């Protein structure tokens, strides 16, 4: 895959169909994404930016999400996880409310740049369960893409833990939220179907 540039980000977002102010905001968000994710890779060795790009595509094509801010949130949903120091930059260019949404979607130990400790998992689950519907949709899309990506992961223990957390937490969370919007209803169905498929093919 060719390196992702700003034009590609804007194309995936579908920004050409947006208003002038929204296009301007998309260009700012896209430039920030290129900066924040630069040099970071996933555990499969792929450039990190491919992950949020895939989530935007998932949301737009499979869930029919068209809300601009939701798609921009998807683009930068892991910004504070991979680069907590970028928060000031995000506040400066996209505003404090947007950065606060990102903080609410990021685990505390990532924000604090420390190893995961006892109690962090419970706090992380509480944070996710408290997300408003659109933000939760992005977080569940993140889990769905990670689930689909498991086949490419060399870490079998990660695969086992991921499927277990999906069964214990994310599927019940998606089930509880499915009535909040048609998009969350569709996301629940996709998550459940993918989980069943992974259960059938797991080693």
PDB file of C-alpha atoms in Angstrom:
ATOM      1  CA  UNK A   1       0.000   0.000   0.000  1.00  0.00           C
ATOM      2  CA  UNK A   2       1.289   3.452  -0.908  1.00  0.00           C
ATOM      3  CA  UNK A   3       1.985   5.892   1.938  1.00  0.00           C
ATOM      4  CA  UNK A   4      -1.160   7.676   3.039  1.00  0.00           C
ATOM      5  CA  UNK A   5      -1.189  11.387   2.243  1.00  0.00           C
ATOM      6  CA  UNK A   6      -3.649  14.165   3.029  1.00  0.00           C
ATOM      7  CA  UNK A   7      -5.532  13.786  -0.248  1.00  0.00           C
ATOM      8  CA  UNK A   8      -6.119  10.110   0.509  1.00  0.00           C
ATOM      9  CA  UNK A   9      -7.391  10.909   4.003  1.00  0.00           C
ATOM     10  CA  UNK A  10      -9.806  13.501   2.610  1.00  0.00           C
ATOM     11  CA  UNK A  11     -11.022  11.062  -0.031  1.00  0.00           C
ATOM     12  CA  UNK A  12     -11.732   8.351   2.526  1.00  0.00           C
ATOM     13  CA  UNK A  13     -13.577  10.881   4.687  1.00  0.00           C
ATOM     14  CA  UNK A  14     -15.685  11.882   1.700  1.00  0.00           C
ATOM     15  CA  UNK A  15     -14.846  15.509   2.413  1.00  0.00           C
ATOM     16  CA  UNK A  16     -15.448  16.638  -1.181  1.00  0.00           C
ATOM     17  CA  UNK A  17     -19.180  16.484  -0.470  1.00  0.00           C
ATOM     18  CA  UNK A  18     -18.935  18.602   2.675  1.00  0.00           C
ATOM     19  CA  UNK A  19     -19.405  22.330   3.166  1.00  0.00           C
ATOM     20  CA  UNK A  20     -16.499  24.750   3.038  1.00  0.00           C
ATOM     21  CA  UNK A  21     -16.058  25.002   6.821  1.00  0.00           C
ATOM     22  CA  UNK A  22     -16.274  21.228   7.224  1.00  0.00           C
ATOM     23  CA  UNK A  23     -13.708  20.697   4.471  1.00  0.00           C
ATOM     24  CA  UNK A  24     -11.370  23.113   6.208  1.00  0.00           C
ATOM     25  CA  UNK A  25     -11.802  21.242   9.483  1.00  0.00           C
ATOM     26  CA  UNK A  26     -11.196  17.935   7.695  1.00  0.00           C
ATOM     27  CA  UNK A  27      -7.922  19.242   6.244  1.00  0.00           C
ATOM     28  CA  UNK A  28      -6.777  20.297   9.723  1.00  0.00           C
ATOM     29  CA  UNK A  29      -7.781  16.936  11.232  1.00  0.00           C
ATOM     30  CA  UNK A  30      -6.124  15.061   8.384  1.00  0.00           C
ATOM     31  CA  UNK A  31      -2.868  16.965   8.777  1.00  0.00           C
ATOM     32  CA  UNK A  32      -2.935  16.288  12.522  1.00  0.00           C
ATOM     33  CA  UNK A  33      -3.525  12.580  11.923  1.00  0.00           C
ATOM     34  CA  UNK A  34      -0.544  12.407   9.561  1.00  0.00           C
ATOM     35  CA  UNK A  35       1.610  14.105  12.208  1.00  0.00           C
ATOM     36  CA  UNK A  36       0.386  12.232  15.293  1.00  0.00           C
ATOM     37  CA  UNK A  37       0.441   8.720  13.834  1.00  0.00           C
ATOM     38  CA  UNK A  38       3.704   9.216  11.910  1.00  0.00           C
ATOM     39  CA  UNK A  39       6.312   6.632  12.883  1.00  0.00           C
ATOM     40  CA  UNK A  40       3.861   4.445  14.819  1.00  0.00           C
ATOM     41  CA  UNK A  41       3.034   0.903  13.728  1.00  0.00           C
ATOM     42  CA  UNK A  42       0.532  -1.730  14.768  1.00  0.00           C
ATOM     43  CA  UNK A  43       1.685  -5.071  16.185  1.00  0.00           C
ATOM     44  CA  UNK A  44       1.339  -6.535  12.657  1.00  0.00           C
ATOM     45  CA  UNK A  45       4.004  -4.087  11.518  1.00  0.00           C
ATOM     46  CA  UNK A  46       1.610  -1.975   9.434  1.00  0.00           C
ATOM     47  CA  UNK A  47       1.560   1.847   9.566  1.00  0.00           C
ATOM     48  CA  UNK A  48      -0.772   2.916  12.368  1.00  0.00           C
ATOM     49  CA  UNK A  49      -2.723   5.356  10.206  1.00  0.00           C
ATOM     50  CA  UNK A  50      -4.087   2.442   8.166  1.00  0.00           C
ATOM     51  CA  UNK A  51      -6.173   1.485  11.225  1.00  0.00           C
ATOM     52  CA  UNK A  52      -8.215   4.707  11.619  1.00  0.00           C
ATOM     53  CA  UNK A  53      -8.565   4.900   7.826  1.00  0.00           C
ATOM     54  CA  UNK A  54     -10.086   1.402   7.880  1.00  0.00           C
ATOM     55  CA  UNK A  55     -12.461   2.408  10.689  1.00  0.00           C
ATOM     56  CA  UNK A  56     -13.669   5.440   8.725  1.00  0.00           C
ATOM     57  CA  UNK A  57     -14.329   3.175   5.732  1.00  0.00           C
ATOM     58  CA  UNK A  58     -16.170   0.693   7.934  1.00  0.00           C
ATOM     59  CA  UNK A  59     -18.353   3.401   9.460  1.00  0.00           C
ATOM     60  CA  UNK A  60     -19.121   5.115   6.150  1.00  0.00           C
ATOM     61  CA  UNK A  61     -19.770   2.043   4.011  1.00  0.00           C
ATOM     62  CA  UNK A  62     -21.117  -0.586   6.403  1.00  0.00           C
ATOM     63  CA  UNK A  63     -22.887   1.551   9.018  1.00  0.00           C
ATOM     64  CA  UNK A  64     -23.759   4.491   6.734  1.00  0.00           C
ATOM     65  CA  UNK A  65     -22.336   7.121   9.079  1.00  0.00           C
ATOM     66  CA  UNK A  66     -22.255  10.566   7.480  1.00  0.00           C
ATOM     67  CA  UNK A  67     -21.826  12.855  10.514  1.00  0.00           C
ATOM     68  CA  UNK A  68     -18.651  14.867   9.975  1.00  0.00           C
ATOM     69  CA  UNK A  69     -17.550  15.029  13.607  1.00  0.00           C
ATOM     70  CA  UNK A  70     -18.057  11.284  14.073  1.00  0.00           C
ATOM     71  CA  UNK A  71     -15.819  10.521  11.100  1.00  0.00           C
ATOM     72  CA  UNK A  72     -13.172  12.988  12.304  1.00  0.00           C
ATOM     73  CA  UNK A  73     -13.353  11.386  15.741  1.00  0.00           C
ATOM     74  CA  UNK A  74     -12.745   8.014  14.102  1.00  0.00           C
ATOM     75  CA  UNK A  75      -9.717   9.448  12.301  1.00  0.00           C
ATOM     76  CA  UNK A  76      -8.118  10.646  15.535  1.00  0.00           C
ATOM     77  CA  UNK A  77      -9.610   8.193  18.036  1.00  0.00           C
ATOM     78  CA  UNK A  78      -6.199   6.733  18.942  1.00  0.00           C
ATOM     79  CA  UNK A  79      -4.240   9.995  18.817  1.00  0.00           C
ATOM     80  CA  UNK A  80      -3.912  10.317  22.592  1.00  0.00           C
ATOM     81  CA  UNK A  81      -3.119   6.622  22.938  1.00  0.00           C
ATOM     82  CA  UNK A  82      -0.112   6.707  20.632  1.00  0.00           C
ATOM     83  CA  UNK A  83       0.921  10.294  21.425  1.00  0.00           C
ATOM     84  CA  UNK A  84      -0.558  11.687  24.675  1.00  0.00           C
ATOM     85  CA  UNK A  85       1.696  14.704  24.303  1.00  0.00           C
ATOM     86  CA  UNK A  86      -0.292  15.755  21.227  1.00  0.00           C
ATOM     87  CA  UNK A  87      -3.298  16.873  23.321  1.00  0.00           C
ATOM     88  CA  UNK A  88      -2.310  20.545  23.344  1.00  0.00           C
ATOM     89  CA  UNK A  89      -1.956  20.484  19.563  1.00  0.00           C
ATOM     90  CA  UNK A  90      -5.390  18.901  19.207  1.00  0.00           C
ATOM     91  CA  UNK A  91      -6.952  21.470  21.515  1.00  0.00           C
ATOM     92  CA  UNK A  92      -5.302  24.309  19.602  1.00  0.00           C
ATOM     93  CA  UNK A  93      -6.475  23.184  16.165  1.00  0.00           C
ATOM     94  CA  UNK A  94      -9.711  21.254  16.767  1.00  0.00           C
ATOM     95  CA  UNK A  95     -10.917  22.709  20.072  1.00  0.00           C
ATOM     96  CA  UNK A  96     -11.125  21.575  23.683  1.00  0.00           C
ATOM     97  CA  UNK A  97     -14.500  19.780  23.309  1.00  0.00           C
ATOM     98  CA  UNK A  98     -13.085  17.545  20.564  1.00  0.00           C
ATOM     99  CA  UNK A  99      -9.975  16.779  22.626  1.00  0.00           C
ATOM    100  CA  UNK A 100     -12.169  15.974  25.643  1.00  0.00           C
ATOM    101  CA  UNK A 101     -14.029  13.421  23.554  1.00  0.00           C
ATOM    102  CA  UNK A 102     -10.708  11.830  22.654  1.00  0.00           C
ATOM    103  CA  UNK A 103      -9.658  11.736  26.322  1.00  0.00           C
ATOM    104  CA  UNK A 104     -12.893   9.954  27.216  1.00  0.00           C
ATOM    105  CA  UNK A 105     -12.078   7.343  24.553  1.00  0.00           C
ATOM    106  CA  UNK A 106      -8.533   6.732  25.812  1.00  0.00           C
ATOM    107  CA  UNK A 107      -7.445   4.482  28.664  1.00  0.00           C
ATOM    108  CA  UNK A 108      -6.055   6.314  31.711  1.00  0.00           C
ATOM    109  CA  UNK A 109      -2.721   4.488  31.703  1.00  0.00           C
ATOM    110  CA  UNK A 110      -2.174   5.591  28.096  1.00  0.00           C
ATOM    111  CA  UNK A 111      -2.953   9.196  28.953  1.00  0.00           C
ATOM    112  CA  UNK A 112      -0.614   9.017  31.927  1.00  0.00           C
ATOM    113  CA  UNK A 113       2.100   7.195  29.926  1.00  0.00           C
ATOM    114  CA  UNK A 114       2.587   4.431  32.461  1.00  0.00           C
ATOM    115  CA  UNK A 115       2.278   0.639  32.534  1.00  0.00           C
ATOM    116  CA  UNK A 116      -1.171  -0.818  33.025  1.00  0.00           C
ATOM    117  CA  UNK A 117      -1.915  -1.378  36.728  1.00  0.00           C
ATOM    118  CA  UNK A 118      -4.509  -3.104  38.894  1.00  0.00           C
ATOM    119  CA  UNK A 119      -7.875  -1.450  38.504  1.00  0.00           C
ATOM    120  CA  UNK A 120      -7.107   0.109  35.116  1.00  0.00           C
ATOM    121  CA  UNK A 121      -9.183  -2.422  33.188  1.00  0.00           C
ATOM    122  CA  UNK A 122     -12.267  -1.777  35.333  1.00  0.00           C
ATOM    123  CA  UNK A 123     -11.852   1.991  34.969  1.00  0.00           C
ATOM    124  CA  UNK A 124     -11.395   1.619  31.206  1.00  0.00           C
ATOM    125  CA  UNK A 125     -14.583  -0.393  30.873  1.00  0.00           C
ATOM    126  CA  UNK A 126     -16.457   2.171  32.949  1.00  0.00           C
ATOM    127  CA  UNK A 127     -15.215   4.981  30.682  1.00  0.00           C
ATOM    128  CA  UNK A 128     -16.364   3.165  27.563  1.00  0.00           C
ATOM    129  CA  UNK A 129     -19.782   2.311  28.997  1.00  0.00           C
ATOM    130  CA  UNK A 130     -20.277   6.018  29.780  1.00  0.00           C
ATOM    131  CA  UNK A 131     -19.558   7.229  26.227  1.00  0.00           C
ATOM    132  CA  UNK A 132     -22.359   9.006  24.329  1.00  0.00           C
ATOM    133  CA  UNK A 133     -23.804   7.039  21.380  1.00  0.00           C
ATOM    134  CA  UNK A 134     -21.685   8.473  18.536  1.00  0.00           C
ATOM    135  CA  UNK A 135     -18.439   8.116  20.486  1.00  0.00           C
ATOM    136  CA  UNK A 136     -19.373   4.594  21.552  1.00  0.00           C
ATOM    137  CA  UNK A 137     -20.058   3.766  17.905  1.00  0.00           C
ATOM    138  CA  UNK A 138     -16.495   4.777  17.024  1.00  0.00           C
ATOM    139  CA  UNK A 139     -15.090   2.724  19.903  1.00  0.00           C
ATOM    140  CA  UNK A 140     -17.096  -0.350  18.853  1.00  0.00           C
ATOM    141  CA  UNK A 141     -15.971   0.131  15.251  1.00  0.00           C
ATOM    142  CA  UNK A 142     -12.428   0.124  16.581  1.00  0.00           C
ATOM    143  CA  UNK A 143     -13.063  -3.206  18.285  1.00  0.00           C
ATOM    144  CA  UNK A 144     -14.642  -4.639  15.150  1.00  0.00           C
ATOM    145  CA  UNK A 145     -11.667  -3.681  13.007  1.00  0.00           C
ATOM    146  CA  UNK A 146      -9.314  -5.125  15.613  1.00  0.00           C
ATOM    147  CA  UNK A 147     -11.337  -8.326  15.583  1.00  0.00           C
ATOM    148  CA  UNK A 148     -11.124  -8.569  11.811  1.00  0.00           C
ATOM    149  CA  UNK A 149      -7.406  -7.848  12.045  1.00  0.00           C
ATOM    150  CA  UNK A 150      -6.722 -10.689  14.480  1.00  0.00           C
ATOM    151  CA  UNK A 151      -5.925 -13.168  11.711  1.00  0.00           C
ATOM    152  CA  UNK A 152      -2.894 -11.056  10.789  1.00  0.00           C
ATOM    153  CA  UNK A 153      -1.626 -10.819  14.368  1.00  0.00           C
ATOM    154  CA  UNK A 154       1.321 -13.080  15.239  1.00  0.00           C
ATOM    155  CA  UNK A 155       0.356 -12.953  18.922  1.00  0.00           C
ATOM    156  CA  UNK A 156      -1.979 -15.870  19.677  1.00  0.00           C
ATOM    157  CA  UNK A 157      -2.284 -14.877  23.331  1.00  0.00           C
ATOM    158  CA  UNK A 158      -3.469 -11.434  22.251  1.00  0.00           C
ATOM    159  CA  UNK A 159      -6.054 -13.148  20.061  1.00  0.00           C
ATOM    160  CA  UNK A 160      -7.318 -15.242  22.967  1.00  0.00           C
ATOM    161  CA  UNK A 161      -7.521 -12.267  25.319  1.00  0.00           C
ATOM    162  CA  UNK A 162      -9.213 -10.133  22.700  1.00  0.00           C
ATOM    163  CA  UNK A 163     -11.940 -12.671  22.026  1.00  0.00           C
ATOM    164  CA  UNK A 164     -12.481 -13.153  25.742  1.00  0.00           C
ATOM    165  CA  UNK A 165     -12.896  -9.427  26.387  1.00  0.00           C
ATOM    166  CA  UNK A 166     -15.272  -9.243  23.455  1.00  0.00           C
ATOM    167  CA  UNK A 167     -17.405 -11.972  24.969  1.00  0.00           C
ATOM    168  CA  UNK A 168     -17.231 -10.601  28.520  1.00  0.00           C
ATOM    169  CA  UNK A 169     -17.648  -6.885  27.850  1.00  0.00           C
ATOM    170  CA  UNK A 170     -17.922  -5.520  24.322  1.00  0.00           C
ATOM    171  CA  UNK A 171     -20.717  -7.726  23.043  1.00  0.00           C
ATOM    172  CA  UNK A 172     -22.872  -7.090  26.150  1.00  0.00           C
ATOM    173  CA  UNK A 173     -22.095  -3.371  25.828  1.00  0.00           C
ATOM    174  CA  UNK A 174     -23.124  -3.394  22.166  1.00  0.00           C
ATOM    175  CA  UNK A 175     -26.248  -5.349  23.041  1.00  0.00           C
ATOM    176  CA  UNK A 176     -27.223  -2.808  25.704  1.00  0.00           C
ATOM    177  CA  UNK A 177     -26.636   0.115  23.324  1.00  0.00           C
ATOM    178  CA  UNK A 178     -28.247  -1.312  20.190  1.00  0.00           C
ATOM    179  CA  UNK A 179     -31.543   0.489  20.789  1.00  0.00           C
ATOM    180  CA  UNK A 180     -29.927   3.933  20.963  1.00  0.00           C
ATOM    181  CA  UNK A 181     -29.575   4.358  17.196  1.00  0.00           C
ATOM    182  CA  UNK A 182     -29.880   2.424  13.923  1.00  0.00           C
ATOM    183  CA  UNK A 183     -26.089   2.670  13.569  1.00  0.00           C
ATOM    184  CA  UNK A 184     -25.514   1.014  16.947  1.00  0.00           C
ATOM    185  CA  UNK A 185     -28.054  -1.653  16.008  1.00  0.00           C
ATOM    186  CA  UNK A 186     -26.073  -2.369  12.847  1.00  0.00           C
ATOM    187  CA  UNK A 187     -22.779  -2.327  14.746  1.00  0.00           C
ATOM    188  CA  UNK A 188     -24.055  -4.890  17.237  1.00  0.00           C
ATOM    189  CA  UNK A 189     -25.040  -7.205  14.389  1.00  0.00           C
ATOM    190  CA  UNK A 190     -21.627  -6.876  12.716  1.00  0.00           C
ATOM    191  CA  UNK A 191     -19.737  -7.450  15.964  1.00  0.00           C
ATOM    192  CA  UNK A 192     -21.769 -10.526  16.800  1.00  0.00           C
ATOM    193  CA  UNK A 193     -21.392 -12.019  13.310  1.00  0.00           C
ATOM    194  CA  UNK A 194     -17.633 -11.434  13.299  1.00  0.00           C
ATOM    195  CA  UNK A 195     -17.277 -12.936  16.767  1.00  0.00           C
ATOM    196  CA  UNK A 196     -19.138 -16.082  15.700  1.00  0.00           C
ATOM    197  CA  UNK A 197     -16.902 -16.400  12.657  1.00  0.00           C
ATOM    198  CA  UNK A 198     -13.733 -15.959  14.723  1.00  0.00           C
ATOM    199  CA  UNK A 199     -14.926 -18.613  17.172  1.00  0.00           C
ATOM    200  CA  UNK A 200     -15.350 -21.050  14.288  1.00  0.00           C
ATOM    201  CA  UNK A 201     -11.865 -20.529  12.838  1.00  0.00           C
ATOM    202  CA  UNK A 202      -9.746 -19.989  15.944  1.00  0.00           C
ATOM    203  CA  UNK A 203      -6.895 -22.478  16.508  1.00  0.00           C
TER     204      UNK A 203
END
